[in-house]
Short mmCIF file of N, CA and C in Angstrom, two decimals:
data_model
loop_
_atom_site.label_atom_id
_atom_site.label_comp_id
_atom_site.label_asym_id
_atom_site.label_seq_id
_atom_site.Cartn_x
_atom_site.Cartn_y
_atom_site.Cartn_z
N ARG A 227 87.64 163.53 -125.13
CA ARG A 227 86.47 164.21 -124.59
C ARG A 227 87.02 164.85 -125.59
N VAL A 228 84.79 165.40 -125.68
CA VAL A 228 84.82 166.72 -126.05
C VAL A 228 84.64 167.67 -125.09
N THR A 229 84.52 168.50 -124.24
CA THR A 229 84.49 169.83 -123.36
C THR A 229 84.86 171.12 -124.36
N ASN A 230 84.18 172.65 -123.13
CA ASN A 230 84.42 173.43 -123.42
C ASN A 230 84.29 174.35 -122.27
N GLY A 231 85.72 174.47 -122.03
CA GLY A 231 86.13 174.50 -121.06
C GLY A 231 86.73 173.72 -119.75
N PRO A 232 86.19 173.59 -118.70
CA PRO A 232 85.82 172.93 -117.92
C PRO A 232 84.25 172.20 -118.58
N TYR A 233 83.76 172.15 -118.57
CA TYR A 233 82.73 172.31 -118.82
C TYR A 233 82.88 170.41 -119.66
N ALA A 234 82.01 169.34 -120.37
CA ALA A 234 81.44 168.66 -121.28
C ALA A 234 81.27 169.24 -122.11
N VAL A 235 80.75 168.15 -123.88
CA VAL A 235 79.71 168.15 -124.27
C VAL A 235 79.23 167.13 -124.65
N SER A 236 78.23 167.05 -124.16
CA SER A 236 76.44 165.66 -124.11
C SER A 236 76.95 166.27 -126.29
N CYS A 237 75.82 164.55 -126.33
CA CYS A 237 75.23 164.97 -127.73
C CYS A 237 76.51 165.90 -128.44
N ALA A 238 78.00 166.02 -129.08
CA ALA A 238 78.82 166.53 -129.66
C ALA A 238 79.02 165.41 -130.64
N ALA A 239 78.47 165.73 -132.35
CA ALA A 239 78.39 164.00 -133.49
C ALA A 239 79.31 164.40 -134.02
N LEU A 240 80.30 164.05 -133.80
CA LEU A 240 82.20 163.31 -134.53
C LEU A 240 81.82 162.42 -135.95
N VAL A 241 82.32 162.60 -137.34
CA VAL A 241 82.60 161.88 -138.18
C VAL A 241 83.98 162.09 -138.89
N ALA A 242 84.71 160.87 -138.61
CA ALA A 242 86.04 160.24 -139.35
C ALA A 242 86.62 160.11 -140.88
N ASP A 243 86.28 160.55 -141.16
CA ASP A 243 86.42 160.07 -142.84
C ASP A 243 87.97 159.81 -143.34
N SER A 244 88.70 158.98 -143.80
CA SER A 244 89.87 158.18 -144.34
C SER A 244 90.43 158.76 -145.96
N ASP A 245 91.94 159.47 -144.89
CA ASP A 245 92.68 160.17 -145.87
C ASP A 245 91.85 159.58 -147.73
N ASP A 246 91.24 158.05 -147.27
CA ASP A 246 91.35 157.69 -148.84
C ASP A 246 90.17 157.62 -149.43
N GLY A 247 89.36 158.16 -147.95
CA GLY A 247 88.10 158.14 -148.85
C GLY A 247 86.47 156.72 -148.38
N ILE A 248 87.77 155.98 -148.19
CA ILE A 248 86.58 154.80 -148.33
C ILE A 248 85.99 154.32 -146.43
N VAL A 249 86.37 154.92 -145.70
CA VAL A 249 86.79 154.83 -143.92
C VAL A 249 85.68 155.34 -143.94
N GLN A 250 85.06 155.22 -143.05
CA GLN A 250 84.44 156.56 -142.59
C GLN A 250 83.36 156.02 -141.57
N ARG A 251 83.31 156.82 -139.95
CA ARG A 251 83.24 156.19 -138.41
C ARG A 251 82.27 157.71 -137.88
N ARG A 252 81.08 157.31 -136.59
CA ARG A 252 80.34 158.34 -136.70
C ARG A 252 80.89 157.73 -135.15
N ALA A 253 80.30 159.23 -133.72
CA ALA A 253 80.26 158.22 -132.75
C ALA A 253 79.80 160.15 -132.25
N VAL A 254 78.56 160.09 -131.26
CA VAL A 254 77.73 161.09 -130.70
C VAL A 254 78.70 161.71 -129.02
N THR A 255 78.92 161.99 -128.50
CA THR A 255 79.35 162.06 -126.96
C THR A 255 78.35 161.50 -126.00
N ASP A 256 78.76 161.29 -124.61
CA ASP A 256 77.99 160.93 -123.61
C ASP A 256 78.46 161.82 -123.18
N VAL A 257 78.00 161.86 -122.63
CA VAL A 257 77.08 162.91 -120.66
C VAL A 257 78.97 163.63 -119.73
N ASN A 258 79.58 163.66 -120.35
CA ASN A 258 80.69 163.45 -119.44
C ASN A 258 81.97 163.84 -120.33
N GLY A 259 81.30 163.82 -121.91
CA GLY A 259 81.67 164.34 -123.26
C GLY A 259 82.60 163.10 -123.38
N ASP A 260 82.97 162.06 -124.09
CA ASP A 260 83.21 160.98 -123.96
C ASP A 260 82.93 160.21 -125.39
N TYR A 261 83.69 159.61 -125.84
CA TYR A 261 83.03 159.49 -126.87
C TYR A 261 83.60 157.83 -127.18
N VAL A 262 83.82 157.48 -128.62
CA VAL A 262 84.89 155.94 -129.02
C VAL A 262 84.48 155.99 -131.13
N LEU A 263 85.35 155.64 -131.75
CA LEU A 263 84.97 155.55 -133.01
C LEU A 263 85.78 153.97 -132.36
N SER A 264 84.08 152.96 -132.87
CA SER A 264 84.99 151.98 -133.06
C SER A 264 85.88 151.14 -134.24
N ASN A 265 86.52 150.72 -134.82
CA ASN A 265 86.79 149.22 -135.40
C ASN A 265 87.43 150.35 -136.20
N VAL A 266 88.16 151.33 -135.79
CA VAL A 266 88.94 152.04 -137.01
C VAL A 266 89.88 151.09 -137.98
N PRO A 267 90.37 150.79 -138.94
CA PRO A 267 90.88 150.09 -139.10
C PRO A 267 92.58 151.62 -139.85
N SER A 268 93.86 150.63 -139.59
CA SER A 268 95.13 151.70 -139.51
C SER A 268 95.14 153.03 -140.92
N GLY A 269 95.08 154.46 -140.96
CA GLY A 269 95.77 154.93 -141.30
C GLY A 269 95.38 156.52 -141.03
N ASN A 270 95.59 157.46 -141.54
CA ASN A 270 94.96 158.97 -141.54
C ASN A 270 93.60 159.27 -141.94
N TYR A 271 93.42 159.90 -140.71
CA TYR A 271 92.08 160.24 -140.71
C TYR A 271 91.56 161.70 -140.23
N SER A 272 90.84 162.78 -141.40
CA SER A 272 90.33 164.03 -140.29
C SER A 272 89.46 163.91 -139.71
N ILE A 273 89.07 163.61 -139.07
CA ILE A 273 88.38 163.94 -137.33
C ILE A 273 86.84 165.58 -136.86
N ALA A 274 85.70 165.53 -137.95
CA ALA A 274 85.41 166.59 -137.12
C ALA A 274 84.44 166.40 -136.01
N VAL A 275 83.71 167.59 -135.50
CA VAL A 275 83.53 167.29 -134.79
C VAL A 275 82.13 169.10 -134.29
N PHE A 276 80.88 169.03 -134.32
CA PHE A 276 80.26 169.34 -133.83
C PHE A 276 79.22 169.56 -133.42
N ALA A 277 78.35 170.53 -133.13
CA ALA A 277 77.71 170.36 -131.49
C ALA A 277 76.87 172.00 -131.40
N PRO A 278 75.80 171.75 -130.92
CA PRO A 278 75.00 172.55 -131.46
C PRO A 278 75.98 174.40 -130.38
N GLU A 279 76.11 175.24 -130.93
CA GLU A 279 75.84 176.61 -130.32
C GLU A 279 77.46 176.13 -129.81
N HIS A 280 77.57 175.84 -130.43
CA HIS A 280 79.31 175.57 -130.34
C HIS A 280 80.28 175.82 -131.70
N THR A 281 81.43 175.95 -132.02
CA THR A 281 82.15 176.69 -132.97
C THR A 281 82.04 174.81 -133.21
N GLN A 282 82.71 174.12 -134.83
CA GLN A 282 83.62 173.24 -135.36
C GLN A 282 84.26 173.13 -134.54
N GLU A 283 84.83 171.65 -134.73
CA GLU A 283 86.25 172.26 -135.07
C GLU A 283 86.60 170.60 -135.86
N MET A 284 87.75 170.25 -136.76
CA MET A 284 88.28 169.47 -137.49
C MET A 284 90.30 169.02 -137.47
N ARG A 285 90.77 168.31 -136.99
CA ARG A 285 91.79 167.86 -137.08
C ARG A 285 91.80 166.91 -137.27
N SER A 286 93.03 165.93 -138.24
CA SER A 286 93.22 164.95 -138.52
C SER A 286 94.51 163.77 -138.02
N VAL A 287 94.37 162.71 -137.35
CA VAL A 287 94.45 161.81 -136.30
C VAL A 287 95.94 160.66 -137.95
N THR A 288 96.17 159.86 -137.07
CA THR A 288 96.54 159.07 -137.41
C THR A 288 96.74 158.13 -136.35
N VAL A 289 96.10 156.76 -136.08
CA VAL A 289 95.20 155.48 -136.76
C VAL A 289 96.17 154.65 -136.56
N THR A 290 96.98 154.05 -135.91
CA THR A 290 98.57 152.56 -136.12
C THR A 290 97.85 151.32 -135.53
N GLY A 291 98.06 150.38 -136.54
CA GLY A 291 97.19 149.39 -135.89
C GLY A 291 97.46 147.87 -134.39
N GLY A 292 96.56 148.27 -134.19
CA GLY A 292 96.16 147.81 -133.21
C GLY A 292 96.60 147.99 -131.63
N LEU A 293 96.60 149.49 -132.60
CA LEU A 293 97.30 151.10 -130.38
C LEU A 293 95.50 151.60 -130.93
N ASP A 294 94.80 152.02 -129.78
CA ASP A 294 94.13 153.15 -128.93
C ASP A 294 95.06 154.39 -129.83
N ALA A 295 94.29 155.49 -130.14
CA ALA A 295 94.77 156.32 -130.11
C ALA A 295 93.41 157.42 -129.59
N THR A 296 93.96 158.06 -128.95
CA THR A 296 93.45 159.47 -128.37
C THR A 296 93.48 160.48 -128.75
N GLU A 297 92.24 161.75 -128.89
CA GLU A 297 91.87 162.83 -128.98
C GLU A 297 90.95 163.63 -128.70
N ASP A 298 91.26 164.78 -127.95
CA ASP A 298 90.42 165.43 -126.93
C ASP A 298 90.37 167.11 -127.80
N PHE A 299 89.28 167.61 -127.94
CA PHE A 299 88.50 168.41 -128.17
C PHE A 299 87.87 168.86 -127.57
N ALA A 300 88.31 170.49 -127.64
CA ALA A 300 88.33 171.87 -127.26
C ALA A 300 87.09 172.74 -128.14
N LEU A 301 85.90 172.69 -127.65
CA LEU A 301 85.28 173.69 -128.25
C LEU A 301 84.86 175.07 -127.60
N LEU A 302 84.67 175.58 -128.34
CA LEU A 302 84.43 177.50 -127.72
C LEU A 302 82.91 177.37 -128.10
N ARG A 303 81.86 177.79 -127.19
CA ARG A 303 80.49 178.55 -127.51
C ARG A 303 80.01 178.90 -128.50
N ARG A 304 79.61 179.56 -128.94
CA ARG A 304 78.80 180.48 -130.03
C ARG A 304 78.08 180.99 -129.60
N PRO A 305 77.99 182.19 -129.26
CA PRO A 305 77.53 183.32 -129.52
C PRO A 305 75.92 183.48 -129.73
N LEU A 306 74.83 182.87 -128.72
CA LEU A 306 73.05 183.33 -129.51
C LEU A 306 72.40 184.76 -130.43
N THR A 307 72.42 183.53 -131.42
CA THR A 307 71.96 185.03 -132.19
C THR A 307 70.58 185.68 -132.50
N GLY A 308 69.96 185.80 -132.56
CA GLY A 308 68.26 186.13 -132.59
C GLY A 308 68.10 187.69 -133.17
N GLY A 309 66.46 187.49 -132.64
CA GLY A 309 65.41 188.85 -132.71
C GLY A 309 63.60 188.10 -131.42
N VAL A 310 63.47 189.46 -131.22
CA VAL A 310 62.33 189.80 -130.97
C VAL A 310 61.04 189.79 -131.65
N THR A 311 59.95 189.52 -131.35
CA THR A 311 58.84 190.73 -132.72
C THR A 311 57.94 190.61 -132.03
N GLY A 312 56.53 192.12 -132.22
CA GLY A 312 55.51 191.86 -131.87
C GLY A 312 54.94 192.88 -131.15
N GLN A 313 53.65 192.22 -130.89
CA GLN A 313 53.17 193.43 -130.14
C GLN A 313 53.28 193.39 -129.17
N VAL A 314 52.96 194.90 -128.37
CA VAL A 314 51.81 195.20 -126.92
C VAL A 314 51.07 195.22 -126.71
#
């Protein structure tokens, strides 16, 4: 699950890359912040999570044959920056 404090982060993109660079899986969180990376072979992976207006997080995860791995991510909201210009 991907969250920001008590809130789910929907539409966050997750990318899992195997340490050997052969396997890559992608997923997007649903409205509850839940995701599933399917058909992931055993091995060590780096999982990166990206969401608009949030910090990025990366973590190492080991998947063991025949078992599901659960990994939750807590992202922080980035302050919006920008400016306004115009004439009155």
